[in-house]
Coordinates of C-alpha atoms and ligand atoms in Angstrom, one line a residue:
X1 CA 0.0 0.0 0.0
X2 CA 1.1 3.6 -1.0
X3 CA 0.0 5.7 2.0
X4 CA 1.9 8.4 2.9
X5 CA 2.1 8.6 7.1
X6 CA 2.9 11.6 9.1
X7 CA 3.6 11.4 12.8
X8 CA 3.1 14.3 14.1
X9 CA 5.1 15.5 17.4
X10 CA 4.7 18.5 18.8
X11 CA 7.6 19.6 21.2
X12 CA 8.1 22.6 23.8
X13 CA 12.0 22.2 25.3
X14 CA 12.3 18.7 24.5
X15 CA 15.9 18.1 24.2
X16 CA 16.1 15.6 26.9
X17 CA 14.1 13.1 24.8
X18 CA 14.6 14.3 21.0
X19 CA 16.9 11.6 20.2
X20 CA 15.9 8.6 22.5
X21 CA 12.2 9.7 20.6
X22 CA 13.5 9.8 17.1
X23 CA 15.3 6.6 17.5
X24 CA 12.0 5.0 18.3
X25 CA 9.6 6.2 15.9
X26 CA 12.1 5.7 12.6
X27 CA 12.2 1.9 14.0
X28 CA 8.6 1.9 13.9
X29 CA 8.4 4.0 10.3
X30 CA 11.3 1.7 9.0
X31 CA 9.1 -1.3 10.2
X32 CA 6.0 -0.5 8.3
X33 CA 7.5 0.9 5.4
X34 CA 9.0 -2.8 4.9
X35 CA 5.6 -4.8 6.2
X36 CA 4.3 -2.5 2.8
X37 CA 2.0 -0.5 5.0
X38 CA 3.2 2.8 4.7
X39 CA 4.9 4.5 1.7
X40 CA 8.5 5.4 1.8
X41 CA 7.7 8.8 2.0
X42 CA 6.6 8.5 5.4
X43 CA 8.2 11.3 7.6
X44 CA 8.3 12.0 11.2
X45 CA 7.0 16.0 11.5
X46 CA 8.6 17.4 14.9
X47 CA 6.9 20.9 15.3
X48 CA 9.1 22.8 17.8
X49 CA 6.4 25.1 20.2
X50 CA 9.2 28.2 20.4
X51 CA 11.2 26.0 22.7
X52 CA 14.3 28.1 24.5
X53 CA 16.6 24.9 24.7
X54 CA 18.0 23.3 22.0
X55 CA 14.8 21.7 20.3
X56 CA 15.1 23.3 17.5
X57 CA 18.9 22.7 16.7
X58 CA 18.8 18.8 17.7
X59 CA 15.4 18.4 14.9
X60 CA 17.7 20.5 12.5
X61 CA 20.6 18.0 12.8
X62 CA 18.1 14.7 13.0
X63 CA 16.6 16.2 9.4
X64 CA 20.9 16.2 8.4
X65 CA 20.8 12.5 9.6
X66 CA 18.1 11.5 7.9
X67 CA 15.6 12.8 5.7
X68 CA 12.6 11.1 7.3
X69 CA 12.6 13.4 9.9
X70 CA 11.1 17.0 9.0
X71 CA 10.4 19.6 11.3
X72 CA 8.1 22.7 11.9
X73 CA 9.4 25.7 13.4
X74 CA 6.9 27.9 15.7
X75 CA 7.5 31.6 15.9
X76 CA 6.9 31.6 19.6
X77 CA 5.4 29.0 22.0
X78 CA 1.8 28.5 21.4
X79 CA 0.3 26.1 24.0
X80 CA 0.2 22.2 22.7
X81 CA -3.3 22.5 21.3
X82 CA -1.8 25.0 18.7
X83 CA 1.2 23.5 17.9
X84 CA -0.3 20.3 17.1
X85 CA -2.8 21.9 15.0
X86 CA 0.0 23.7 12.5
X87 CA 1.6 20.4 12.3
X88 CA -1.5 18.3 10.9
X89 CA -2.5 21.3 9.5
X90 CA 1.0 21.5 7.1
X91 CA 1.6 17.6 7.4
X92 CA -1.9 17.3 5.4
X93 CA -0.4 18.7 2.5
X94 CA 1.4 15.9 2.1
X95 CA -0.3 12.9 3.8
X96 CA -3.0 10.8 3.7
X97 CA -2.6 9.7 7.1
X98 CA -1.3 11.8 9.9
X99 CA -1.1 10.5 13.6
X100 CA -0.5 12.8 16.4
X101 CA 1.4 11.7 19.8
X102 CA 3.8 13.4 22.2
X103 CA 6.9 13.6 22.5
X104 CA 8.3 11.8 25.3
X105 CA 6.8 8.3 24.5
X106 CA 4.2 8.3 27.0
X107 CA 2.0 7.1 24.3
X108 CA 3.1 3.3 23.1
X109 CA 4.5 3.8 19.4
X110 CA 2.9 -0.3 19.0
X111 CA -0.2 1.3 18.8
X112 CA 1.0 3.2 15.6
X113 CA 0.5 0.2 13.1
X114 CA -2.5 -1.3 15.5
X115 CA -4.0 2.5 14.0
X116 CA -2.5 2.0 10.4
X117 CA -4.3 -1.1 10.1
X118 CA -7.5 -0.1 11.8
X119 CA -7.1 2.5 9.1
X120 CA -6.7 0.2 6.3
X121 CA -9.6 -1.9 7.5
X122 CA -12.2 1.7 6.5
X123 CA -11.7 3.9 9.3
X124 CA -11.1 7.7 9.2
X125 CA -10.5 8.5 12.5
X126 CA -8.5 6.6 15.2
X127 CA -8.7 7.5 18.5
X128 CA -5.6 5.7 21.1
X129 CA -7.1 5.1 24.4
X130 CA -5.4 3.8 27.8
X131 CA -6.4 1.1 28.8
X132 CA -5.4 1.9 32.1
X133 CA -4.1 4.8 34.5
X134 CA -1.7 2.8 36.9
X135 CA 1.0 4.9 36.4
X136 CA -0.5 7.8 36.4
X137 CA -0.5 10.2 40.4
X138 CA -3.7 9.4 42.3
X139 CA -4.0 13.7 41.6
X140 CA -4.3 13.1 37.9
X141 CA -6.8 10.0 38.2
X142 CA -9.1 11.5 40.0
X143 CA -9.4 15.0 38.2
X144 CA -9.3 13.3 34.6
X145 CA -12.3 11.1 35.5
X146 CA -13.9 14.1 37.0
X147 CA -13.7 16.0 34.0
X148 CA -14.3 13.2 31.7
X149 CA -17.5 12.9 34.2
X150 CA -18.1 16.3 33.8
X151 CA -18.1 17.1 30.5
X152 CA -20.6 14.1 29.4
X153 CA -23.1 15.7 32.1
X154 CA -23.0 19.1 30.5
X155 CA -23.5 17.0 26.9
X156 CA -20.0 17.0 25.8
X157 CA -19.0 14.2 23.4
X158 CA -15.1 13.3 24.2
X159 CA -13.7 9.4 24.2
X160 CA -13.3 8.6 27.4
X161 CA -9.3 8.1 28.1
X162 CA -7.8 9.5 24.9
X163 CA -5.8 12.3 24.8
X164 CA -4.1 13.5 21.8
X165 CA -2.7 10.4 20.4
X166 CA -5.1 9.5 17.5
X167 CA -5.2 8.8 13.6
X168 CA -6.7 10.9 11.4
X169 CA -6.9 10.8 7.5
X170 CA -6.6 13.6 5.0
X171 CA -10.4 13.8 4.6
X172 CA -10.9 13.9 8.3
X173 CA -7.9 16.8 8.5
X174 CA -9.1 18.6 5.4
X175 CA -12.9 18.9 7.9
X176 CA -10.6 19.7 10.9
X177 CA -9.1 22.9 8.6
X178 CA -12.9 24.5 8.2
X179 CA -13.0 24.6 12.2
X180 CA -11.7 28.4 12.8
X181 CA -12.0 28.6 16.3
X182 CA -9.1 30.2 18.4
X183 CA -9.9 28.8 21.7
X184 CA -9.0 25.2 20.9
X185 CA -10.1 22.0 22.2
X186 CA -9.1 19.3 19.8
X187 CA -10.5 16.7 21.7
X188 CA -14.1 18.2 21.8
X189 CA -13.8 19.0 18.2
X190 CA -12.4 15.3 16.7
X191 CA -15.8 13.8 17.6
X192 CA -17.5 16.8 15.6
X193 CA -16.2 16.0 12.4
X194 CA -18.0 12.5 12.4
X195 CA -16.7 10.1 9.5
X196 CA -16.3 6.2 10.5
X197 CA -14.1 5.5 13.9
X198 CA -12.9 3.4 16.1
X199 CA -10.3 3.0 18.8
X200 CA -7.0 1.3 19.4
X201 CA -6.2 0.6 23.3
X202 CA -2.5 1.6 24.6
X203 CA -0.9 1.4 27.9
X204 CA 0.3 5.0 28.3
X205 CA 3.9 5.2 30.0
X206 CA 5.6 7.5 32.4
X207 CA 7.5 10.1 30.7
X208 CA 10.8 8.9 30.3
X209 CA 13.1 12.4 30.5
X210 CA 12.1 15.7 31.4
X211 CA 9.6 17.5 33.4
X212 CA 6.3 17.7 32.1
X213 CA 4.9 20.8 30.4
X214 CA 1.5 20.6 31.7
X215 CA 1.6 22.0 35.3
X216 CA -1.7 22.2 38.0
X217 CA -2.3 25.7 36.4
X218 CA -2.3 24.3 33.0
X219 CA -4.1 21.4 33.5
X220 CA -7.3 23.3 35.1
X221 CA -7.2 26.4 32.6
X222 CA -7.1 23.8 29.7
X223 CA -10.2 21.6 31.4
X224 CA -11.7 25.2 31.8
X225 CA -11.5 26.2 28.4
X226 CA -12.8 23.0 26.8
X227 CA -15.7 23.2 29.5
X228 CA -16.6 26.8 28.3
X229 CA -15.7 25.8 24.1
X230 CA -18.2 23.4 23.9
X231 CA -20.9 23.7 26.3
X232 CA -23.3 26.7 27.2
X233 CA -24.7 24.5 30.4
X234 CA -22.7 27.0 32.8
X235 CA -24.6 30.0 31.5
X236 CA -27.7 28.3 31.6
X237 CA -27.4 27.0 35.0
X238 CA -26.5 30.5 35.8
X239 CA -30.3 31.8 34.8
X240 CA -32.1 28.7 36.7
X241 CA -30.2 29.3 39.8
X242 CA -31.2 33.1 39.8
X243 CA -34.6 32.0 38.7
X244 CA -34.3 29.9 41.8
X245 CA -32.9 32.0 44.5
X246 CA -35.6 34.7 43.0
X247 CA -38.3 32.4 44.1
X248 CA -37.0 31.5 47.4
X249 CA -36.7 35.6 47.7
X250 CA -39.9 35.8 46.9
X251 CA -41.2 33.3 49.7
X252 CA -38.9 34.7 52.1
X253 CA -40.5 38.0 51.8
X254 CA -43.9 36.8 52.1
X255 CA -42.9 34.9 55.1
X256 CA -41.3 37.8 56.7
X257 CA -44.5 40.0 56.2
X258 CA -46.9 37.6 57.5
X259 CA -44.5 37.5 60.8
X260 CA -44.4 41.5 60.9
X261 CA -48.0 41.4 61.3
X262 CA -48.5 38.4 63.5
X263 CA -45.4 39.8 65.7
X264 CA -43.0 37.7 65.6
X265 CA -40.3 39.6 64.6
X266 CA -36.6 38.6 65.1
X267 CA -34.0 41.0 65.0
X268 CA -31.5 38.1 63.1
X269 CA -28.9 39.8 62.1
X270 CA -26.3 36.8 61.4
X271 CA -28.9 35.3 59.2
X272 CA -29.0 39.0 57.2
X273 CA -25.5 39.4 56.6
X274 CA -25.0 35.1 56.0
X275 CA -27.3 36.4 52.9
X276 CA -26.0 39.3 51.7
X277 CA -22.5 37.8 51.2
X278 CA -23.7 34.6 49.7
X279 CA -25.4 36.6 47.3
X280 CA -23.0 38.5 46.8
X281 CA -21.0 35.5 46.4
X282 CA -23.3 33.6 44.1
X283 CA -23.5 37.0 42.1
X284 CA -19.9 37.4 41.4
X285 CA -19.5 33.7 40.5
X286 CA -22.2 34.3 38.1
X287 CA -20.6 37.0 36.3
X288 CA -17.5 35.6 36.3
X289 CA -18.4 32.4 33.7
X290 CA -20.4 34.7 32.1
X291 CA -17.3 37.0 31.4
X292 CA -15.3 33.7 30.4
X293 CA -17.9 33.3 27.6
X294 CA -17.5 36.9 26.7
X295 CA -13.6 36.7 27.1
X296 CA -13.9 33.7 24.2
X297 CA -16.4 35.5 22.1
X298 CA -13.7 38.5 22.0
X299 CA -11.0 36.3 20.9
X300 CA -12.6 34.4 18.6
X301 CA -13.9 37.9 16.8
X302 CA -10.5 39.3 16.3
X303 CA -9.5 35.9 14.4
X304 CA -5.8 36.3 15.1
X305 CA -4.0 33.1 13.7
X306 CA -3.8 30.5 15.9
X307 CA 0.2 29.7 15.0
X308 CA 2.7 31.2 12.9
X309 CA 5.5 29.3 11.1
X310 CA 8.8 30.7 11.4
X311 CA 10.1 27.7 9.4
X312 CA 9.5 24.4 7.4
X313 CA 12.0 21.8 6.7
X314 CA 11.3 18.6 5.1
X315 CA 12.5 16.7 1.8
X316 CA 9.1 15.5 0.2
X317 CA 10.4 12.8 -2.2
X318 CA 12.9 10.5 -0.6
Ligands
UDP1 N1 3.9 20.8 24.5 C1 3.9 21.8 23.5 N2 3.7 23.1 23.9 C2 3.5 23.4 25.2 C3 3.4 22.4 26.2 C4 3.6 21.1 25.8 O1 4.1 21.5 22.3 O2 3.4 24.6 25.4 C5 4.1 19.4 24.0 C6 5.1 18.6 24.8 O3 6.4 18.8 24.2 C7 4.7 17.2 24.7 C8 3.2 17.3 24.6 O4 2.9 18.7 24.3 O5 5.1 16.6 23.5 C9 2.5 16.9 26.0 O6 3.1 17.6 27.0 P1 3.6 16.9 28.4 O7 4.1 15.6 28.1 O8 4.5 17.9 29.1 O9 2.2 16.8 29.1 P2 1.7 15.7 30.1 O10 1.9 14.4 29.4 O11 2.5 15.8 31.4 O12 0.2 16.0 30.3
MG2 MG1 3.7 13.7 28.7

């Protein structure tokens, strides 16, 4: 068979694993290139995120080596989400199949040709799924299942346990290429675009050098932003609970006149300032996720680009 495959790595001060990474994934490129799979002109696509160690440099000299590995240079660091968007966005020029993973082999590269062949087999779209979260801190277990939990009760459709290790095929990228939002979710969106899929089950791996990029504050602000992309639940729970505490008001103040006139009167006054702050308090949450969908419809007017290539290099033929 005479696909073309693109793996497509996205990498924000990598350095530590660059080479221990490319090593692997040209094994796994050589070995489906020979099992006929894959065409020859196969490439490995590192897109360097503005990285301030030597990323860049160390792709540069693996392209040198060998002209299976290509690389994407980022004018500044854009957050994952973009980074691997402008590389299936310029590896679809030349693929039919592009498969995204990360760069320090947490996702098993033996699930690459499980997803080639469930490709070959008529699906579009292949989503890698752990199978299981043992090695993962008891921290991250529990707030991925929360959010997974989450985000199907506010009508979100994600695959439960998949991350951003998944096959996609030119027609699937050339659907993904019409969706211009800015505030990007690519795991909310992959399940939009429909076409046939499946998933391939992986045991995802600790990272094997250097710190991870996705800090606490990271994590949440990325949950937060996928919860406020795709689902308008917040706002609308906003209106039902004023409707709500509007009624209880309402009851309140009938209560409190019946007692005036019947004279029982009590002067409470830690029940009157309890109130008034969680009020207050209920008010200003309110605004707040209101302002967050404000905050995205601002940014997605201006429709700034979402990345901007400093640099491409790659040999096409081989
Ligand atoms: N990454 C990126 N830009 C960023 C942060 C991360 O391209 O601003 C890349 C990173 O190099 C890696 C992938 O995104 O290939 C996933 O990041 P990481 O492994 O640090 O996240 P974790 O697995 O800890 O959630
Ligand atoms: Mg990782």
């Amino acid at each position: 068979m005479n696909d073309v495959l693109y793996l497509v790595v996205p990498c924000y001060n990598e350095e530590a694993v660059l080479y221990e990474t490319s090593k692997r994934l040209s094994a796994v490129m050589e070995q489906l290139t020979k099992a006929g799979k894959i065409s020859s002109k196969s490439r490995v696509m590192f897109v360097n995120d503005g990285s301030k160690d030597k990323t860049w440099e160390i792709i540069e000299a693996l392209h040198k080596q060998d002209p299976v590995f290509c690389g994407v240079c980022l004018s500044r660091n854009r957050g994952h989400q973009n980074a691997l968007l402008a590389g299936l966005m310029t590896a679809k020029e030349y693929a039919d199949i592009v498969i995204s993973l990360d760069a320090d082999l947490q996702d098993d590269v033996n699930a690459i040709e499980k997803m080639v062949d469930a490709y070959h087999s008529g699906y579009e779209i292949v989503y890698g799924v752990r199978s299981c979260r043992k090695k993962d801190t008891f921290f991250k277990k529990a707030t991925a299942k929360g959010f997974y939990k989450f985000m199907k009760l506010l009508g979100v459709d994600i695959v439960f346990n998949h991350a951003d290790y998944r096959l996609m095929s030119k027609a699937a990228l050339d659907v993904l290429a019409q969706f211009e939002e800015v505030n990007l979710f690519l795991r909310g969106i992959i399940p939009l675009i429909g076409f046939q899929s499946t998933t391939v089950t992986y045991e995802r791996d600790k990272r094997f050098a250097g710190e991870s990029k996705y800090p606490v504050s990271k994590m949440l602000a990325f949950a937060f932003d996928g919860i406020t992309s795709f689902s308008i639940k917040p706002i609308r729970m906003i209106t039902c609970l004023g409707f709500l505490i509007f009624l209880v008001s309402l009851i309140a103040l009938i209560v409190f006149v019946i007692l005036k006139y019947t004279g029982f009167t009590i002067g409470g006054w830690t029940s009157t300032v309890a109130s008034i702050w969680m009020i207050g308090g209920i008010q200003l949450l309110c605004l707040g996720v209101i302002g967050e969908y404000i905050g995205k419809i601002y940014s997605e007017t201006k429709k700034r680009p979402r990345y901007i290539i400093s640099k491409i290099i790659l040999d096409k033929e081989d």
